[in-house]
Amino acid sequence: MCGIFGVWGHQRAAALTHLGLYSLQHRGQESAGIVAVAPDGVARGVRKMGLVSEGFAAADVSPLHGPVAIGHTRYSTAGSSTIDNAQPVLARFREGHLALAHNGNLVNALEVRRELEDRGSIFSSSMDSEVLVHLMARSSAVKPEHRLADAMAKVEGASSLLVLIGSTLLAARDPRGWRPLVMGRLGDAWVFASETCALDIVGATVEREVLPGEIIAVDRDGVRSLQMPTLPLTRCVFEHVYFARPDSYVFGGSVDRARRALGRQLAREQPCPGADLVFAVPDSSNSAAVGYAEESGLRLELALIRNHYVGRTFIQPSQGDRDAKVKVKYNPVREVLAGKSVVMVDDSIVRGTTTRGLVALIRAAGAREVHMRVSSPPITGPCYYGIDTPSKEELIAANYTVPEIARRIGVDSLGYLSLEGMLAAVPDGPKGFCHACFSGEYPTAPPTTADRTPLVAAK
Ligand code: 5GP
Ligand code: SF4
Ligand code: MG
């Protein structure tokens, strides 16, 4: 996944973008970058591997002068973690520069890339997003927003985008509105971000969402909106379940409210009579556990403490020492757990490896019974649209039944939220959401696979 942030019309555009990226760090920790356009029209960019706090010093940002900037935090799968794949992409074409920051994943990027390569295009990265840069450069449209519309009409999949062409800032969402993108105001400046928490950090107010299929152009001529044809809405429900920050509003709804409602619905569907207390696996399930406690009447306890400073420098333990990773990240509170029958709430189970380690920790801390409740349905398929869920072989719920999963992770009982319950609980549900990784109902064909190395998703 990725986080994107952009500013138009503020003297300290790059510095604001730098701040905004801190708030979008949860959307991608692999690399970060900023491109700014100086008053003389020259675009400059910095891209670094790692966290914003690790990679970017004030000295990196201060040369990025000018009132217009875009930034990106990137998450990628292992192996594709190179600086060539960091964003924003900055390229030059006959009309000047073109920069792009992409959140989402295109499903037909390989096909489009092959067509472009057949016509002579040369690519400098393995990212799906680079095809958009080429398509924009090849467009014969005059206005920047039409150039982007031409490019977007040729791709399929998820894309929330921030693009710089000259000193025009473009913000766009794909015709299904897969990924979030909001527009904010800071004095006379316009600010765009994946989530509203990034507007908060710079003191901007929310103006509105960028609409599905909409391209907003901001430049000296003002703010223009171009509406492309839309397709049935498939906003990613996993943004509400896990991905977005609870202090954000995405798709016009509060993530905190969504997670609490998911937790309440979970308590109705999967109660746990006789338990002594409920606790969250911090941080992603905190709000869902609050909802579960509210609805069930069980006491909410802080039974697991998460170490936030483990960071990326921690060397992954060997397979045989798998639990060490969990132990470094989480520690149970014995005082709370000893002798108790407990409900552990988490937002999702992916491979089941973290969960198994956690359950072992909770038992070792003296819990009498461990009942797990999950505030989303079993994940049975991969995501092609920007979330880094693994392939079917690695997904525990694609391979085992719920009772088998309960045995494998070592809990006394396991209850998942139903698909209907999840979709009814999220703001503006139940219609208009993608739930393919839970339901198998994919809105598009799977991405083109290649006989050569597949394209890496920017995410
Ligand atoms: P598992 O037991 O499947 O190994 O891990 C479950 C945990 O992974 C949950 O706490 C859940 O919040 C978290 N999780 C869910 N989706 C993702 C994801 O896409 N990336 C990462 N890093 N963690 C995830
Ligand atoms: Fe979101 Fe799942 Fe759809 Fe991917 S497949 S976009 S994670 S709901
Ligand atoms: Mg979690």
Coordinates of C-alpha atoms and ligand atoms in Angstrom, one line a residue:
M1 CA 0.0 0.0 0.0
C2 CA 1.0 3.6 -0.2
G3 CA 0.2 7.0 1.2
I4 CA 0.1 10.1 -1.0
F5 CA 0.1 13.8 -0.1
G6 CA 0.2 17.0 -2.1
V7 CA 0.2 20.7 -1.7
W8 CA -0.6 23.5 -4.2
G9 CA 0.0 27.2 -3.4
H10 CA 2.0 27.2 -0.1
Q11 CA 5.4 28.7 0.3
R12 CA 6.5 25.7 2.3
A13 CA 4.9 23.0 0.2
A14 CA 7.7 20.5 0.5
A15 CA 8.0 21.0 4.3
L16 CA 4.2 20.4 4.7
T17 CA 4.5 17.3 2.5
H18 CA 7.2 16.0 4.7
L19 CA 5.0 16.4 7.7
G20 CA 2.0 14.9 5.9
L21 CA 4.1 11.8 5.1
Y22 CA 4.7 11.2 8.8
S23 CA 1.0 10.8 9.2
L24 CA 0.8 8.4 6.3
Q25 CA 3.7 6.3 7.4
H26 CA 1.4 3.4 8.4
R27 CA 0.4 3.1 4.7
G28 CA 4.0 2.3 3.6
Q29 CA 7.4 1.9 5.3
E30 CA 9.6 0.8 2.5
S31 CA 10.5 4.2 1.0
A32 CA 9.4 7.8 0.9
G33 CA 9.8 10.6 -1.5
I34 CA 8.9 14.2 -2.3
V35 CA 8.9 16.2 -5.6
A36 CA 8.5 20.0 -5.5
V37 CA 8.2 22.5 -8.3
A38 CA 10.2 25.7 -7.8
P39 CA 8.9 29.2 -8.8
D40 CA 11.2 29.0 -11.9
G41 CA 9.3 25.8 -12.9
V42 CA 12.1 23.4 -12.2
A43 CA 11.1 20.2 -10.4
R44 CA 13.4 18.6 -7.9
G45 CA 12.9 15.3 -6.0
V46 CA 14.3 13.3 -3.1
R47 CA 13.6 9.7 -2.6
K48 CA 14.9 7.6 0.3
M49 CA 14.6 4.0 1.4
G50 CA 13.0 3.4 4.8
L51 CA 10.9 5.4 7.2
V52 CA 10.3 9.1 6.8
S53 CA 12.0 9.6 10.1
E54 CA 15.0 7.5 9.1
G55 CA 15.4 8.7 5.5
F56 CA 14.6 12.4 5.5
A57 CA 16.5 15.1 7.3
A58 CA 15.6 18.8 7.2
A59 CA 18.6 19.1 4.9
D60 CA 17.0 16.8 2.4
V61 CA 13.8 18.8 2.3
S62 CA 15.1 22.4 2.4
P63 CA 16.5 22.4 -1.2
L64 CA 13.0 21.5 -2.4
H65 CA 11.8 25.1 -2.9
G66 CA 8.5 26.2 -4.3
P67 CA 4.7 26.3 -3.7
V68 CA 3.8 22.9 -5.3
A69 CA 4.8 19.5 -4.0
I70 CA 3.7 15.9 -3.9
G71 CA 4.9 13.0 -1.7
H72 CA 4.6 9.3 -1.3
T73 CA 5.2 6.6 1.3
R74 CA 5.6 3.1 -0.3
Y75 CA 5.0 -0.4 0.9
S76 CA 6.2 -3.2 -1.3
T77 CA 6.7 -6.9 -1.1
A78 CA 10.2 -8.2 -0.3
G79 CA 12.6 -8.3 -3.2
S80 CA 11.3 -5.3 -5.0
S81 CA 12.5 -3.0 -2.3
T82 CA 14.8 -0.8 -4.4
I83 CA 15.2 3.0 -4.8
D84 CA 14.2 2.6 -8.5
N85 CA 10.8 1.7 -7.3
A86 CA 10.4 4.5 -4.8
Q87 CA 8.0 7.3 -5.7
P88 CA 7.1 10.0 -6.7
V89 CA 8.3 9.1 -10.2
L90 CA 9.9 12.1 -11.8
A91 CA 10.3 12.1 -15.6
R92 CA 10.9 14.7 -18.3
F93 CA 9.1 14.7 -21.6
R94 CA 8.7 17.2 -24.5
E95 CA 6.5 19.5 -22.5
G96 CA 8.7 19.6 -19.4
H97 CA 8.5 17.5 -16.2
L98 CA 5.9 15.0 -15.1
A99 CA 5.8 13.6 -11.5
L100 CA 3.5 10.9 -10.2
A101 CA 2.6 9.4 -6.8
H102 CA 0.3 6.4 -6.9
N103 CA -1.7 4.5 -4.3
G104 CA -3.3 1.3 -5.6
N105 CA -2.4 -1.4 -8.0
L106 CA -3.2 -1.7 -11.7
V107 CA -4.3 -5.1 -13.0
N108 CA -3.4 -4.6 -16.7
A109 CA -0.1 -2.8 -16.3
L110 CA 1.9 -5.6 -17.9
E111 CA -0.2 -5.7 -21.0
V112 CA 0.0 -1.9 -21.3
R113 CA 3.7 -2.0 -20.7
R114 CA 4.3 -4.5 -23.4
E115 CA 2.3 -2.4 -25.9
L116 CA 4.4 0.6 -24.9
E117 CA 7.6 -1.2 -25.2
D118 CA 6.7 -2.5 -28.6
R119 CA 6.3 1.2 -29.6
G120 CA 9.7 2.1 -28.2
S121 CA 9.1 3.1 -24.6
I122 CA 12.0 2.4 -22.1
F123 CA 11.1 1.8 -18.5
S124 CA 13.4 2.6 -15.6
S125 CA 11.5 0.7 -12.9
S126 CA 9.5 -2.5 -12.4
M127 CA 6.5 -0.5 -11.0
D128 CA 3.0 -0.7 -12.5
S129 CA 2.7 3.0 -12.0
E130 CA 5.4 3.9 -14.5
V131 CA 3.0 2.9 -17.4
L132 CA 0.8 5.9 -16.3
V133 CA 3.8 8.2 -16.8
H134 CA 4.4 6.9 -20.3
L135 CA 0.7 7.1 -21.2
M136 CA 0.5 10.7 -20.1
A137 CA 3.7 11.6 -22.0
R138 CA 2.3 10.1 -25.1
S139 CA -1.1 11.8 -24.9
S140 CA -1.7 14.5 -27.4
A141 CA -4.1 16.4 -25.1
V142 CA -3.3 20.0 -24.3
K143 CA -4.7 20.4 -20.8
P144 CA -2.9 18.4 -18.0
E145 CA -6.2 16.9 -16.8
H146 CA -7.0 15.6 -20.2
R147 CA -3.6 14.1 -20.5
L148 CA -4.2 12.2 -17.2
A149 CA -7.7 11.2 -18.3
D150 CA -6.3 9.7 -21.5
A151 CA -3.9 7.7 -19.4
M152 CA -6.4 6.6 -16.9
A153 CA -8.8 5.4 -19.6
K154 CA -6.2 2.8 -20.7
V155 CA -5.6 1.2 -17.3
E156 CA -7.7 -0.9 -15.0
G157 CA -7.5 -1.4 -11.3
A158 CA -7.0 0.7 -8.3
S159 CA -5.4 4.2 -8.5
S160 CA -5.6 7.2 -6.3
L161 CA -3.1 9.6 -7.9
L162 CA -1.3 12.8 -7.4
V163 CA 0.4 14.1 -10.5
L164 CA 2.5 17.2 -11.3
I165 CA 2.6 18.5 -14.9
G166 CA 4.4 21.8 -15.0
S167 CA 3.0 23.6 -12.0
T168 CA -0.4 22.0 -12.3
L169 CA -1.3 19.6 -9.5
L170 CA -3.7 16.8 -10.5
A171 CA -5.6 14.6 -8.0
A172 CA -7.5 11.7 -9.3
R173 CA -9.3 8.5 -8.2
D174 CA -10.1 5.5 -10.4
P175 CA -13.6 5.1 -11.7
R176 CA -14.5 2.6 -9.0
G177 CA -13.1 4.7 -6.1
W178 CA -11.0 1.8 -4.8
R179 CA -8.6 3.8 -2.7
P180 CA -9.3 7.0 -0.6
L181 CA -8.2 10.5 -1.4
V182 CA -9.3 13.7 0.2
M183 CA -9.0 17.4 -0.6
G184 CA -8.3 20.0 2.1
R185 CA -7.8 23.7 2.5
L186 CA -5.0 25.5 4.3
G187 CA -5.5 29.2 4.0
D188 CA -5.3 29.9 0.2
A189 CA -3.5 26.6 -0.4
W190 CA -5.0 23.3 -1.5
V191 CA -3.9 20.1 0.2
F192 CA -4.6 16.4 -0.9
A193 CA -4.0 13.3 1.2
S194 CA -4.8 9.6 1.3
E195 CA -6.4 10.1 4.7
T196 CA -7.6 13.0 6.7
C197 CA -5.1 12.4 9.6
A198 CA -2.5 13.9 7.2
L199 CA -4.6 17.0 6.8
D200 CA -4.9 17.3 10.5
I201 CA -1.1 17.3 11.0
V202 CA -0.6 20.3 8.8
G203 CA -3.6 22.2 10.1
A204 CA -5.7 21.9 6.9
T205 CA -9.4 21.5 7.0
V206 CA -11.3 18.9 5.0
E207 CA -12.9 20.3 1.9
R208 CA -14.3 17.1 0.3
E209 CA -13.4 13.7 -1.1
V210 CA -12.0 13.5 -4.6
L211 CA -14.9 11.6 -6.2
P212 CA -14.6 8.2 -8.0
G213 CA -13.6 8.9 -11.6
E214 CA -12.8 12.5 -10.9
I215 CA -9.7 14.5 -11.8
I216 CA -9.2 17.7 -9.9
A217 CA -6.7 20.2 -11.5
V218 CA -5.2 23.0 -9.5
D219 CA -3.1 25.7 -11.0
R220 CA -2.9 29.5 -11.6
D221 CA -6.1 29.3 -13.5
G222 CA -7.9 28.0 -10.4
V223 CA -9.5 24.7 -9.5
R224 CA -11.1 22.6 -12.2
S225 CA -12.9 19.2 -12.0
L226 CA -13.1 16.7 -14.8
Q227 CA -15.5 13.8 -14.3
M228 CA -14.6 10.6 -16.2
P229 CA -17.2 7.9 -16.7
T230 CA -17.6 5.8 -13.5
L231 CA -17.9 2.1 -12.8
P232 CA -19.7 0.4 -9.9
L233 CA -18.1 1.5 -6.7
T234 CA -15.6 -0.9 -5.1
R235 CA -14.1 1.0 -2.2
C236 CA -11.7 -1.2 -0.3
V237 CA -13.5 -2.4 2.9
F238 CA -10.1 -3.4 4.3
E239 CA -9.3 0.3 4.7
H240 CA -11.9 0.4 7.4
V241 CA -11.0 -3.0 8.9
Y242 CA -7.3 -2.6 9.2
F243 CA -5.4 -0.3 6.9
A244 CA -6.4 3.4 7.6
R245 CA -5.8 5.1 10.9
P246 CA -8.7 5.3 13.3
D247 CA -8.4 9.1 13.6
S248 CA -9.0 9.3 9.8
Y249 CA -12.1 9.7 7.8
V250 CA -12.0 7.6 4.6
F251 CA -14.7 7.2 2.0
G252 CA -16.5 10.0 4.0
G253 CA -16.8 7.9 7.1
S254 CA -15.0 7.7 10.4
V255 CA -12.6 4.8 10.7
D256 CA -13.0 4.8 14.5
R257 CA -16.8 4.6 14.1
A258 CA -16.4 1.8 11.5
R259 CA -14.1 -0.3 13.7
R260 CA -16.3 0.1 16.8
A261 CA -19.3 -0.9 14.8
L262 CA -17.4 -3.9 13.5
G263 CA -16.6 -4.8 17.1
R264 CA -20.2 -4.4 18.2
Q265 CA -21.5 -6.5 15.4
L266 CA -18.8 -9.1 16.2
A267 CA -20.1 -9.3 19.8
R268 CA -23.6 -9.8 18.6
E269 CA -22.6 -12.5 16.1
Q270 CA -19.9 -14.2 18.2
P271 CA -20.6 -13.6 21.9
C272 CA -18.5 -15.2 24.5
P273 CA -20.6 -15.8 27.6
G274 CA -18.7 -16.6 30.7
A275 CA -15.5 -14.8 29.7
D276 CA -13.9 -12.5 32.3
L277 CA -12.5 -9.8 30.0
V278 CA -11.8 -8.6 26.5
F279 CA -8.6 -7.1 25.1
A280 CA -7.2 -5.9 21.8
V281 CA -4.1 -6.9 19.8
P282 CA -2.7 -3.4 19.6
D283 CA -2.9 -1.1 17.7
S284 CA -5.0 -2.1 14.7
S285 CA -7.8 -3.7 16.7
N286 CA -8.1 -1.3 19.6
S287 CA -11.3 0.4 18.4
A288 CA -12.9 -3.0 17.5
A289 CA -12.2 -4.3 21.0
V290 CA -13.8 -1.2 22.4
G291 CA -16.9 -1.9 20.4
Y292 CA -16.9 -5.6 21.4
A293 CA -16.6 -4.6 25.1
E294 CA -19.4 -2.0 24.7
E295 CA -21.8 -4.5 23.2
S296 CA -21.0 -7.5 25.3
G297 CA -20.7 -5.7 28.6
L298 CA -17.3 -7.5 29.2
R299 CA -14.6 -5.4 30.8
L300 CA -12.0 -4.0 28.4
E301 CA -8.4 -4.6 29.6
L302 CA -5.0 -3.7 28.4
A303 CA -3.5 -7.2 28.3
L304 CA -0.9 -6.8 25.6
I305 CA 1.7 -4.1 25.5
R306 CA 3.2 -3.4 22.1
N307 CA 6.8 -2.1 21.7
H308 CA 6.7 0.6 19.2
Y309 CA 10.5 1.0 18.9
V310 CA 11.3 -2.4 17.4
G311 CA 11.4 -0.7 14.0
R312 CA 12.9 -2.0 10.9
T313 CA 16.4 -2.7 12.2
F314 CA 15.2 -5.8 14.1
I315 CA 16.7 -8.8 12.3
Q316 CA 14.0 -11.3 11.4
P317 CA 14.5 -14.5 13.4
S318 CA 15.0 -17.8 11.7
Q319 CA 12.0 -19.9 11.0
G320 CA 12.7 -22.2 13.9
D321 CA 12.7 -19.1 16.2
R322 CA 9.5 -17.7 14.8
D323 CA 7.9 -16.7 18.1
A324 CA 10.8 -14.5 18.9
K325 CA 9.5 -11.9 16.5
V326 CA 6.2 -11.8 18.3
K327 CA 7.9 -11.6 21.7
V328 CA 9.9 -8.6 20.7
K329 CA 6.8 -6.8 19.5
Y330 CA 4.3 -7.7 22.2
N331 CA 4.4 -8.5 25.9
P332 CA 1.5 -9.8 27.9
V333 CA 0.4 -8.3 31.2
R334 CA 0.4 -11.2 33.7
E335 CA -1.5 -9.3 36.3
V336 CA -4.4 -8.9 33.9
L337 CA -4.4 -12.4 32.4
A338 CA -3.5 -14.9 35.2
G339 CA -6.3 -17.3 35.8
K340 CA -8.8 -15.5 33.5
S341 CA -11.0 -16.6 30.6
V342 CA -10.2 -14.0 28.0
V343 CA -11.5 -12.7 24.7
M344 CA -8.7 -11.6 22.3
V345 CA -10.0 -9.3 19.6
D346 CA -8.0 -8.8 16.4
D347 CA -9.0 -7.2 13.1
S348 CA -7.8 -10.1 10.8
I349 CA -5.9 -13.3 10.6
V350 CA -3.7 -13.5 7.5
R351 CA -1.1 -16.3 7.7
G352 CA -1.9 -17.1 11.3
T353 CA 1.7 -17.1 12.4
T354 CA 1.6 -13.9 14.5
T355 CA -1.7 -15.0 16.0
R356 CA -0.3 -18.4 17.0
G357 CA 2.6 -16.7 18.7
L358 CA 0.3 -14.3 20.5
V359 CA -1.9 -17.0 21.8
A360 CA 1.1 -18.9 23.2
L361 CA 2.2 -15.7 25.0
I362 CA -1.3 -15.2 26.4
R363 CA -1.4 -18.7 27.7
A364 CA 2.1 -18.5 29.1
A365 CA 1.0 -15.4 31.0
G366 CA -1.5 -17.6 32.9
A367 CA -4.8 -17.2 30.9
R368 CA -7.2 -20.1 31.7
E369 CA -9.1 -19.9 28.4
V370 CA -8.3 -18.0 25.2
H371 CA -11.2 -17.1 22.9
M372 CA -10.4 -15.3 19.8
R373 CA -12.8 -13.0 18.0
V374 CA -11.9 -11.5 14.6
S375 CA -13.6 -8.2 13.4
S376 CA -13.6 -9.3 9.7
P377 CA -14.4 -12.5 7.8
P378 CA -11.8 -15.2 6.9
I379 CA -9.4 -13.9 4.3
T380 CA -9.6 -16.5 1.6
G381 CA -7.9 -14.8 -1.4
P382 CA -5.2 -12.4 -2.3
C383 CA -5.7 -8.7 -3.0
Y384 CA -4.9 -7.5 -6.5
Y385 CA -5.7 -3.9 -5.7
G386 CA -2.9 -2.6 -3.5
I387 CA -3.0 -4.5 -0.1
D388 CA -0.1 -6.8 0.4
T389 CA -1.9 -10.0 1.3
P390 CA 0.0 -13.1 0.4
S391 CA -1.0 -15.7 -2.1
K392 CA -3.7 -18.3 -1.5
E393 CA -1.2 -21.0 -0.4
E394 CA -0.1 -18.8 2.6
L395 CA -3.5 -17.6 3.7
I396 CA -4.6 -19.8 6.6
A397 CA -8.3 -19.4 5.9
A398 CA -7.9 -20.4 2.3
N399 CA -6.6 -23.7 3.4
Y400 CA -8.3 -24.6 6.6
T401 CA -11.8 -24.5 8.2
V402 CA -12.6 -22.3 11.2
P403 CA -12.3 -25.2 13.6
E404 CA -9.0 -26.3 12.0
I405 CA -7.7 -22.7 12.3
A406 CA -8.8 -22.6 16.0
R407 CA -6.7 -25.8 16.6
R408 CA -3.7 -24.5 14.6
I409 CA -3.5 -21.1 16.5
G410 CA -4.3 -22.9 19.8
V411 CA -7.4 -21.1 21.0
D412 CA -10.3 -22.6 22.9
S413 CA -12.8 -20.9 20.5
L414 CA -12.6 -18.8 17.4
G415 CA -15.3 -16.6 15.9
Y416 CA -15.1 -14.4 12.8
L417 CA -17.5 -11.6 11.7
S418 CA -19.7 -12.5 8.8
L419 CA -19.4 -10.9 5.4
E420 CA -22.9 -9.4 5.7
G421 CA -22.1 -8.2 9.3
M422 CA -19.0 -6.5 8.1
L423 CA -20.6 -4.7 5.2
A424 CA -23.6 -3.6 7.2
A425 CA -21.3 -2.2 9.9
V426 CA -19.0 0.1 7.8
P427 CA -20.2 3.7 7.1
D428 CA -22.2 4.0 3.9
G429 CA -22.4 0.2 3.6
P430 CA -23.4 -2.4 2.7
K431 CA -23.1 -1.6 -1.0
G432 CA -20.3 -0.1 -2.9
F433 CA -17.4 -1.9 -1.3
C434 CA -14.8 -4.3 -2.6
H435 CA -14.7 -7.5 -0.4
A436 CA -12.9 -9.8 -2.9
C437 CA -10.3 -11.1 -0.5
F438 CA -13.1 -12.2 1.9
S439 CA -15.8 -13.3 -0.6
G440 CA -13.9 -14.2 -3.8
E441 CA -16.0 -11.8 -5.8
Y442 CA -13.2 -10.0 -7.7
P443 CA -14.4 -6.9 -9.6
T444 CA -11.8 -7.4 -12.3
A445 CA -9.9 -10.3 -13.9
P446 CA -6.7 -11.1 -12.0
P447 CA -3.6 -9.1 -13.0
T448 CA -1.8 -10.3 -16.2
T449 CA 0.8 -12.7 -15.2
A450 CA 3.9 -12.9 -17.3
D451 CA 6.2 -15.5 -18.6
R452 CA 8.9 -13.1 -17.5
T453 CA 9.2 -11.3 -14.1
P454 CA 5.8 -9.9 -13.2
L455 CA 5.5 -6.2 -12.6
V456 CA 5.8 -5.1 -9.1
A457 CA 2.8 -3.3 -7.6
A458 CA 3.5 0.2 -6.3
K459 CA 0.8 -0.3 -3.7
Ligands
5GP1 P1 -1.1 -13.4 11.3 O1 -1.5 -14.1 12.6 O2 -2.0 -13.7 10.2 O3 0.3 -13.7 11.0 O4 -1.1 -11.8 11.6 C1 -2.3 -11.2 12.0 C2 -2.0 -9.8 12.3 O5 -1.6 -9.1 11.1 C3 -3.2 -9.0 12.8 O6 -2.8 -8.3 14.0 C4 -3.5 -7.9 11.7 O7 -3.8 -6.7 12.3 C5 -2.2 -7.9 10.9 N1 -2.4 -7.6 9.5 C6 -3.5 -7.7 8.8 N2 -3.3 -7.3 7.5 C7 -2.0 -7.0 7.4 C8 -1.2 -6.6 6.3 O8 -1.6 -6.4 5.2 N3 0.1 -6.3 6.6 C9 0.6 -6.5 7.9 N4 1.9 -6.2 8.1 N5 -0.1 -6.9 8.9 C10 -1.4 -7.2 8.7
SF4_2 FE1 -9.5 -4.3 -0.2 FE2 -9.7 -7.0 -0.1 FE3 -10.7 -5.6 -2.2 FE4 -8.0 -5.8 -1.8 S1 -9.4 -7.5 -2.3 S2 -9.2 -4.0 -2.4 S3 -7.9 -5.7 0.5 S4 -11.4 -5.5 0.0
MG3 MG -2.9 -6.1 14.2

